[in-house]
Amino acid sequence: MKAKLPEKSGSDKGRYINQFNRIKSFLQKRYKENGIDHLKEIVTAAQTKLTFVFILLKDPSNATTVFEGLNDPGIPIGIGDLVRNEVFSKINGDADKAHAIHRDIWLPFRDKLGEHFDNYFFPYAIINESSIKNADLFRGLRKLWVDKKSPDKKSPEDIIKQLDNYTVPYLAIANGQFPENYSKSVLIKITKLREAKSPTSIYPFVMKLLKEYELDSITEKDTVECLEVLESFLVRRALCGIEPTGLLVLFRTAWSVMNGIPNKENLTKAIKRRNTIEWPDDLRLETAILTRNIYSSSICKYAIREYEKSQESDFPNNDFWIEHVTPQSLNDEWRKVITDEEHQNVVHTWGNLIPLTSEMNRDLSQAAFELKKKEYSKHSIFSSTRSLAKEYEEWNKTTITERSKVIGKWAITRWKK
């Protein structure tokens, strides 16, 4: 009887397919050299001399630990593998049904998430049960799949459908993959959160917000304003160098704290009630822009891009390099206008940073300010860079500080608290 194998899925390359091909080549070679009787001997050896162990776990969430203890540590098992195994364990030996569900329901769900597959389950679980911890994620998910009216009877199809519920908003914030029914305003705000490299701790809240927006349970205005509040809160913290520690606790419960009514006022209150989580005030933000090394922070490129966009001109589609007007390494010419100590204090502050194309950045490098100023003015495609050339006759610690103060005043308005 010919074995009925599962339908092909996954990549054509990888460890499993490579090992399969090695075994196939080995058997073909043995068959050619020794005939069918030798193949029968190999089958007999496999049937009589191999030992298969069946392990029954009291807690299925321990499967990862057991798997990693018994197998090559180079082959990890992810939460997605546990979820798939749990789903298909409910089919009770019906091979045809398992094949159909795998082909028609599971694979489309799996392929939709792509490289984000394993990362999806934690924010999804928090939306449904805010107290779930990453260490107990699988156990928490299993509880969500129990039909309270008929325990352990929820079908595989129902479980996958339930899991699929938040994939669209997840992919919007995680991957910039937007559905057609999102308005331009919502799309822009989500894109800004992505460009600002917002921490994944906001995902449960954003996913829930976007899902309610999709269902018309909240207005576009409230959705956009909530996203604006998030951006202001996160960008201010990033510019001040505050780590995202503790934010998951805030966004686990934000929805319930707002009593399920998301708007600008309620979200602002939900954030401010957490006294241990700082939302920098205007003075703290201006001081950070004046004194901090913005260049090395993850928010740098986004912040410079937003400042460029505010200059009453269309932002070029070109990507850009970040230029230090006063170069990172001083030469003799630059030491005439700025001391080593002054340089150390201001070289990486925002006032000394501008956008340039890579070609201009490379050509100017350590050139004197007079030459840079001419090139910025004539050839730069960036408005903020041309403005610097127009507004400043010289470039030293004083003018860098002056520009940082101007940017600080702009920033407290751009990201209002």
Coordinates of C-alpha atoms in Angstrom, one line a residue:
M1 CA 0.0 0.0 0.0
K2 CA 1.4 3.4 -1.0
A3 CA 1.8 5.8 1.9
K4 CA -0.2 9.0 1.8
L5 CA 2.3 11.8 2.5
P6 CA 1.3 15.3 3.5
E7 CA 1.2 17.9 0.8
K8 CA 4.4 19.8 0.2
S9 CA 4.8 23.0 2.3
G10 CA 7.7 25.3 3.3
S11 CA 11.0 25.9 1.6
D12 CA 12.6 23.7 -1.0
K13 CA 15.9 24.1 0.9
G14 CA 16.7 23.4 4.5
R15 CA 17.9 20.7 6.9
Y16 CA 15.0 18.4 6.6
I17 CA 15.0 18.3 2.8
N18 CA 18.8 17.9 2.8
Q19 CA 18.6 15.0 5.2
F20 CA 15.8 13.4 3.2
N21 CA 17.9 13.7 0.0
R22 CA 20.9 12.1 1.8
I23 CA 18.8 9.2 3.0
K24 CA 17.3 8.8 -0.5
S25 CA 20.7 8.8 -2.2
F26 CA 22.0 6.3 0.4
L27 CA 19.1 3.9 -0.2
Q28 CA 19.3 4.2 -4.0
K29 CA 23.1 3.4 -3.9
R30 CA 22.5 0.4 -1.7
Y31 CA 19.7 -0.9 -4.0
K32 CA 21.9 -0.6 -7.1
E33 CA 24.8 -2.3 -5.4
N34 CA 23.0 -5.0 -3.5
G35 CA 19.5 -5.4 -4.8
I36 CA 16.0 -5.4 -3.1
D37 CA 17.0 -8.0 -0.5
H38 CA 19.5 -5.6 1.1
L39 CA 16.8 -2.9 1.2
K40 CA 14.5 -5.4 3.1
E41 CA 17.3 -6.0 5.6
I42 CA 17.6 -2.2 6.2
V43 CA 13.8 -2.0 6.8
T44 CA 13.9 -5.0 9.1
A45 CA 16.7 -3.4 11.1
A46 CA 14.7 -0.2 11.4
Q47 CA 11.7 -2.1 12.6
T48 CA 13.4 -4.3 15.1
K49 CA 16.5 -2.5 16.3
L50 CA 15.3 1.1 16.7
T51 CA 13.6 2.2 19.9
F52 CA 10.9 4.8 19.9
V53 CA 10.0 6.6 23.1
F54 CA 6.6 8.0 23.9
I55 CA 6.6 10.8 26.5
L56 CA 3.3 11.9 28.0
L57 CA 3.5 15.3 29.5
K58 CA 1.2 16.5 32.3
D59 CA 1.8 20.0 31.2
P60 CA 2.1 20.5 27.4
S61 CA 3.9 23.8 27.9
N62 CA 7.0 21.7 28.9
A63 CA 7.2 20.3 25.4
T64 CA 9.9 22.9 24.5
T65 CA 12.1 21.9 27.4
V66 CA 11.8 18.2 26.6
F67 CA 12.4 18.6 22.9
E68 CA 15.5 20.7 23.4
G69 CA 16.8 18.2 25.9
L70 CA 16.4 15.2 23.6
N71 CA 17.3 16.8 20.2
D72 CA 20.2 18.7 18.6
P73 CA 20.2 22.1 20.3
G74 CA 20.8 23.6 16.8
I75 CA 17.1 22.8 15.9
P76 CA 15.0 25.1 18.1
I77 CA 11.2 24.6 18.6
G78 CA 9.2 27.8 18.6
I79 CA 5.8 28.7 20.1
G80 CA 4.4 28.4 16.6
D81 CA 5.4 24.7 16.5
L82 CA 3.6 24.1 19.8
V83 CA 0.5 25.9 18.6
R84 CA 0.4 23.9 15.4
N85 CA 0.8 20.6 17.3
E86 CA -2.0 21.5 19.7
V87 CA -4.3 22.5 16.9
F88 CA -3.9 19.3 15.0
S89 CA -4.0 17.1 18.1
K90 CA -7.7 17.8 18.2
I91 CA -8.4 16.1 14.9
N92 CA -8.3 12.6 16.3
G93 CA -6.6 10.6 13.6
D94 CA -8.7 11.8 10.6
A95 CA -5.9 12.1 8.1
D96 CA -8.0 13.6 5.2
K97 CA -9.4 16.2 7.5
A98 CA -6.0 17.1 8.9
H99 CA -4.6 17.5 5.3
A100 CA -7.5 19.8 4.3
I101 CA -7.2 22.0 7.4
H102 CA -3.5 22.2 7.0
R103 CA -3.7 23.2 3.4
D104 CA -6.8 25.4 3.4
I105 CA -6.6 27.1 6.8
W106 CA -3.3 26.6 8.7
L107 CA -0.9 27.4 5.8
P108 CA -2.6 30.6 4.8
F109 CA -2.5 31.8 8.4
R110 CA 1.1 30.8 8.7
D111 CA 2.2 32.3 5.4
K112 CA 0.4 35.5 6.1
L113 CA 2.6 36.2 9.1
G114 CA 5.8 35.1 7.4
E115 CA 8.9 35.9 9.4
H116 CA 6.8 37.4 12.2
F117 CA 5.0 34.1 12.9
D118 CA 6.5 33.2 16.3
N119 CA 6.5 36.9 17.4
Y120 CA 2.8 37.3 16.8
F121 CA 1.5 35.0 19.6
F122 CA 2.7 37.0 22.7
P123 CA 1.0 40.4 21.9
Y124 CA -2.1 38.4 20.6
A125 CA -2.2 36.6 24.0
I126 CA -1.9 39.8 26.0
I127 CA -4.9 41.3 24.2
N128 CA -7.0 38.3 25.3
E129 CA -5.5 37.9 28.8
S130 CA -3.4 40.9 30.0
S131 CA -1.7 38.9 32.8
I132 CA -0.1 36.3 30.5
K133 CA 3.7 36.1 30.9
N134 CA 6.1 35.1 28.1
A135 CA 7.3 32.1 30.2
D136 CA 3.8 30.7 30.4
L137 CA 2.6 31.8 26.9
F138 CA 1.6 28.4 25.6
R139 CA -0.3 27.4 28.8
G140 CA -2.1 30.7 28.5
L141 CA -3.0 30.2 24.9
R142 CA -4.4 26.8 25.6
K143 CA -6.8 28.3 28.1
L144 CA -8.1 30.7 25.4
W145 CA -9.0 27.7 23.2
V146 CA -11.2 26.0 25.7
D147 CA -14.9 26.3 24.9
K148 CA -16.5 27.0 28.3
K149 CA -19.8 25.6 27.3
S150 CA -18.2 22.4 26.0
P151 CA -14.6 22.1 27.4
D152 CA -11.9 20.8 25.0
K153 CA -14.4 20.7 22.1
K154 CA -13.3 23.9 20.3
S155 CA -12.5 22.8 16.8
P156 CA -9.2 23.3 15.0
E157 CA -10.9 25.6 12.5
D158 CA -12.3 27.7 15.4
I159 CA -8.9 28.0 17.0
I160 CA -7.1 29.1 13.8
K161 CA -9.9 31.6 13.1
Q162 CA -9.5 32.9 16.6
L163 CA -5.8 33.2 16.2
D164 CA -6.2 35.0 12.9
N165 CA -8.3 37.7 14.4
Y166 CA -5.5 40.2 15.0
T167 CA -3.1 39.4 12.1
V168 CA -4.1 42.4 10.1
P169 CA -3.4 45.1 12.8
Y170 CA -0.3 43.2 13.8
L171 CA 1.2 43.3 10.3
A172 CA 0.3 46.9 10.1
I173 CA 2.4 47.9 13.1
A174 CA 5.1 45.2 12.8
N175 CA 5.6 45.1 9.0
G176 CA 4.0 48.2 7.5
Q177 CA 1.5 46.0 5.6
F178 CA -1.7 48.0 5.5
P179 CA -5.2 46.9 4.4
E180 CA -7.2 49.1 2.0
N181 CA -9.8 50.1 4.6
Y182 CA -7.3 52.1 6.7
S183 CA -7.5 55.8 6.1
K184 CA -4.5 57.8 5.0
S185 CA -4.4 59.6 8.3
V186 CA -4.2 56.3 10.2
L187 CA -1.7 54.9 7.8
I188 CA 0.6 57.9 8.3
K189 CA 0.5 57.7 12.1
I190 CA 1.3 54.0 12.2
T191 CA 4.2 54.6 9.7
K192 CA 5.6 57.2 12.1
L193 CA 5.5 54.8 15.0
R194 CA 7.3 52.3 12.8
E195 CA 9.9 54.8 11.6
A196 CA 10.5 55.9 15.2
K197 CA 11.4 52.2 16.0
S198 CA 8.8 52.0 18.7
P199 CA 9.2 49.2 21.2
T200 CA 7.1 46.0 20.7
S201 CA 5.6 46.6 24.1
I202 CA 3.1 48.9 22.5
Y203 CA 1.9 46.2 20.1
P204 CA -1.0 44.7 22.2
F205 CA -2.5 48.2 22.6
V206 CA -2.0 49.3 19.0
M207 CA -3.4 45.9 17.7
K208 CA -6.5 46.3 19.8
L209 CA -6.9 49.9 18.8
L210 CA -6.7 49.1 15.1
K211 CA -9.0 46.2 15.4
E212 CA -11.7 48.3 17.0
Y213 CA -11.1 50.9 14.3
E214 CA -11.6 48.2 11.6
L215 CA -14.8 47.2 13.3
D216 CA -16.0 50.9 13.4
S217 CA -16.2 50.7 17.2
I218 CA -14.1 53.8 17.4
T219 CA -13.8 56.8 15.1
E220 CA -10.9 57.6 12.8
K221 CA -10.3 60.8 14.8
D222 CA -9.9 59.0 18.1
T223 CA -7.7 56.4 16.5
V224 CA -5.4 59.0 15.0
E225 CA -5.2 61.0 18.2
C226 CA -4.4 57.9 20.3
L227 CA -1.6 57.1 17.9
E228 CA -0.4 60.8 18.2
V229 CA -0.3 60.5 22.0
L230 CA 1.8 57.3 21.7
E231 CA 4.2 58.9 19.3
S232 CA 4.7 62.0 21.5
F233 CA 5.2 59.8 24.6
L234 CA 7.7 57.4 23.0
V235 CA 9.7 60.0 21.0
R236 CA 10.2 62.3 24.0
R237 CA 11.4 59.3 26.0
A238 CA 13.8 58.2 23.2
L239 CA 15.2 61.7 22.7
C240 CA 15.9 61.9 26.4
G241 CA 17.6 58.5 26.4
I242 CA 15.0 56.7 28.6
E243 CA 15.0 53.0 28.1
P244 CA 11.6 51.3 27.3
T245 CA 11.8 49.3 30.5
G246 CA 8.4 48.8 32.2
L247 CA 6.3 49.9 29.2
L248 CA 4.8 46.4 28.7
V249 CA 3.2 46.7 32.1
L250 CA 1.6 50.0 31.1
F251 CA 0.3 48.8 27.7
R252 CA -1.0 45.5 29.1
T253 CA -3.6 47.3 31.1
A254 CA -4.1 50.6 29.3
W255 CA -7.2 49.4 27.6
S256 CA -9.0 48.4 30.8
V257 CA -7.7 51.6 32.6
M258 CA -9.5 53.6 29.8
N259 CA -12.6 51.4 30.5
G260 CA -12.6 50.4 26.8
I261 CA -13.0 54.0 25.6
P262 CA -9.9 54.9 23.7
N263 CA -9.4 58.6 23.1
K264 CA -6.7 61.2 23.5
E265 CA -7.7 62.2 27.0
N266 CA -8.2 58.7 28.4
L267 CA -4.9 57.5 27.0
T268 CA -3.0 60.5 28.3
K269 CA -4.5 59.8 31.8
A270 CA -3.6 56.1 31.6
I271 CA 0.0 57.0 30.9
K272 CA 0.3 59.7 33.5
R273 CA -1.1 57.6 36.3
R274 CA 2.0 55.4 36.1
N275 CA 4.2 57.5 38.3
T276 CA 7.2 55.2 37.7
I277 CA 7.1 55.7 34.0
E278 CA 8.4 59.1 32.9
W279 CA 6.8 61.2 30.2
P280 CA 9.5 64.0 29.8
D281 CA 8.3 67.5 30.2
D282 CA 9.3 70.4 27.9
L283 CA 12.3 71.4 29.9
R284 CA 13.7 67.9 30.1
L285 CA 13.2 67.5 26.3
E286 CA 14.9 70.8 25.4
T287 CA 17.8 70.0 27.7
A288 CA 18.3 66.6 26.1
I289 CA 18.3 68.1 22.6
L290 CA 20.8 70.6 23.8
T291 CA 23.2 68.2 25.5
R292 CA 22.6 64.6 24.6
N293 CA 24.4 62.4 22.0
I294 CA 21.4 62.1 19.6
Y295 CA 23.5 60.7 16.8
S296 CA 24.0 57.3 18.5
S297 CA 20.4 56.9 19.5
S298 CA 17.9 54.8 17.5
I299 CA 15.5 57.8 17.2
C300 CA 18.1 60.0 15.4
K301 CA 17.2 59.4 11.8
Y302 CA 13.5 59.7 12.4
A303 CA 13.9 62.9 14.4
I304 CA 16.0 64.5 11.7
R305 CA 13.6 63.4 9.0
E306 CA 10.6 64.9 10.9
Y307 CA 12.5 68.2 11.3
E308 CA 13.3 68.3 7.6
K309 CA 9.6 67.7 6.8
S310 CA 8.6 70.7 8.9
Q311 CA 10.6 73.1 6.7
E312 CA 7.7 73.9 4.4
S313 CA 9.1 71.9 1.6
D314 CA 8.4 68.4 0.2
F315 CA 10.6 65.8 1.8
P316 CA 12.7 64.1 -0.9
N317 CA 12.1 60.4 -1.4
N318 CA 15.8 59.8 -1.2
D319 CA 17.3 58.2 1.8
F320 CA 19.9 60.2 3.6
W321 CA 23.1 60.1 5.5
I322 CA 23.6 62.0 8.8
E323 CA 26.2 64.7 8.4
H324 CA 28.2 66.2 11.3
V325 CA 28.7 69.8 10.3
T326 CA 31.6 70.0 12.7
P327 CA 33.3 66.7 11.8
Q328 CA 33.6 63.8 14.2
S329 CA 37.4 64.0 14.0
L330 CA 39.0 67.5 14.2
N331 CA 41.8 68.5 11.8
D332 CA 44.0 71.6 12.3
E333 CA 41.6 73.8 10.4
W334 CA 38.6 73.0 12.6
R335 CA 40.7 73.3 15.8
K336 CA 41.0 77.0 15.0
V337 CA 37.2 77.4 15.7
I338 CA 36.5 74.8 18.4
T339 CA 38.5 73.2 21.2
D340 CA 38.7 69.5 21.8
E341 CA 36.6 69.8 24.9
E342 CA 33.9 71.9 23.2
H343 CA 33.9 69.4 20.3
Q344 CA 33.4 66.5 22.7
N345 CA 30.4 68.2 24.2
V346 CA 28.5 69.2 21.1
V347 CA 29.7 67.1 18.1
H348 CA 26.9 64.5 18.4
T349 CA 24.1 66.9 19.6
W350 CA 21.2 67.5 17.3
G351 CA 22.3 71.1 16.4
N352 CA 25.4 69.7 14.7
L353 CA 23.5 67.1 12.6
I354 CA 21.9 67.6 9.2
P355 CA 20.7 65.3 6.4
L356 CA 22.8 64.9 3.2
T357 CA 23.0 62.5 0.3
S358 CA 25.7 59.9 0.7
E359 CA 27.8 61.4 -2.1
M360 CA 27.9 64.9 -0.6
N361 CA 28.5 63.5 2.8
R362 CA 31.6 61.6 1.6
D363 CA 32.9 64.5 -0.5
L364 CA 32.7 67.1 2.2
S365 CA 33.9 65.1 5.2
Q366 CA 36.3 67.3 7.1
A367 CA 36.1 70.3 4.8
A368 CA 36.1 73.7 6.4
F369 CA 32.7 75.3 7.1
E370 CA 33.1 77.9 4.4
L371 CA 33.3 75.2 1.7
K372 CA 30.5 73.1 3.4
K373 CA 28.3 76.2 3.6
K374 CA 28.6 76.8 -0.2
E375 CA 28.0 73.2 -1.1
Y376 CA 25.0 73.0 1.3
S377 CA 23.5 76.1 -0.2
K378 CA 23.9 75.2 -3.9
H379 CA 23.6 71.5 -4.1
S380 CA 21.8 70.0 -1.1
I381 CA 18.3 68.6 -1.8
F382 CA 17.3 69.0 1.9
S383 CA 15.7 72.2 3.0
S384 CA 17.0 72.2 6.6
T385 CA 20.5 71.8 5.3
R386 CA 20.1 74.8 2.9
S387 CA 18.6 76.8 5.8
L388 CA 21.6 76.2 8.0
A389 CA 23.9 77.5 5.2
K390 CA 21.7 80.6 4.8
E391 CA 21.3 81.4 8.5
Y392 CA 24.8 80.9 10.0
E393 CA 28.0 82.7 8.9
E394 CA 30.2 80.7 11.1
W395 CA 30.1 77.3 12.9
N396 CA 31.4 76.7 16.4
K397 CA 30.1 75.7 19.8
T398 CA 28.0 78.9 20.2
T399 CA 26.2 78.4 16.9
I400 CA 25.7 74.7 17.4
T401 CA 24.1 75.4 20.8
E402 CA 22.0 78.1 19.2
R403 CA 20.6 75.7 16.6
S404 CA 20.0 73.1 19.2
K405 CA 17.8 75.5 21.1
V406 CA 15.8 76.4 18.0
I407 CA 15.3 72.7 17.3
G408 CA 14.3 72.1 21.0
K409 CA 11.6 74.8 20.7
W410 CA 10.3 73.1 17.6
A411 CA 10.3 69.6 19.2
I412 CA 8.2 70.5 22.2
T413 CA 5.5 71.6 19.8
R414 CA 5.9 68.8 17.3
W415 CA 5.6 66.1 20.1
K416 CA 3.3 67.9 22.5
K417 CA 2.8 66.5 26.0

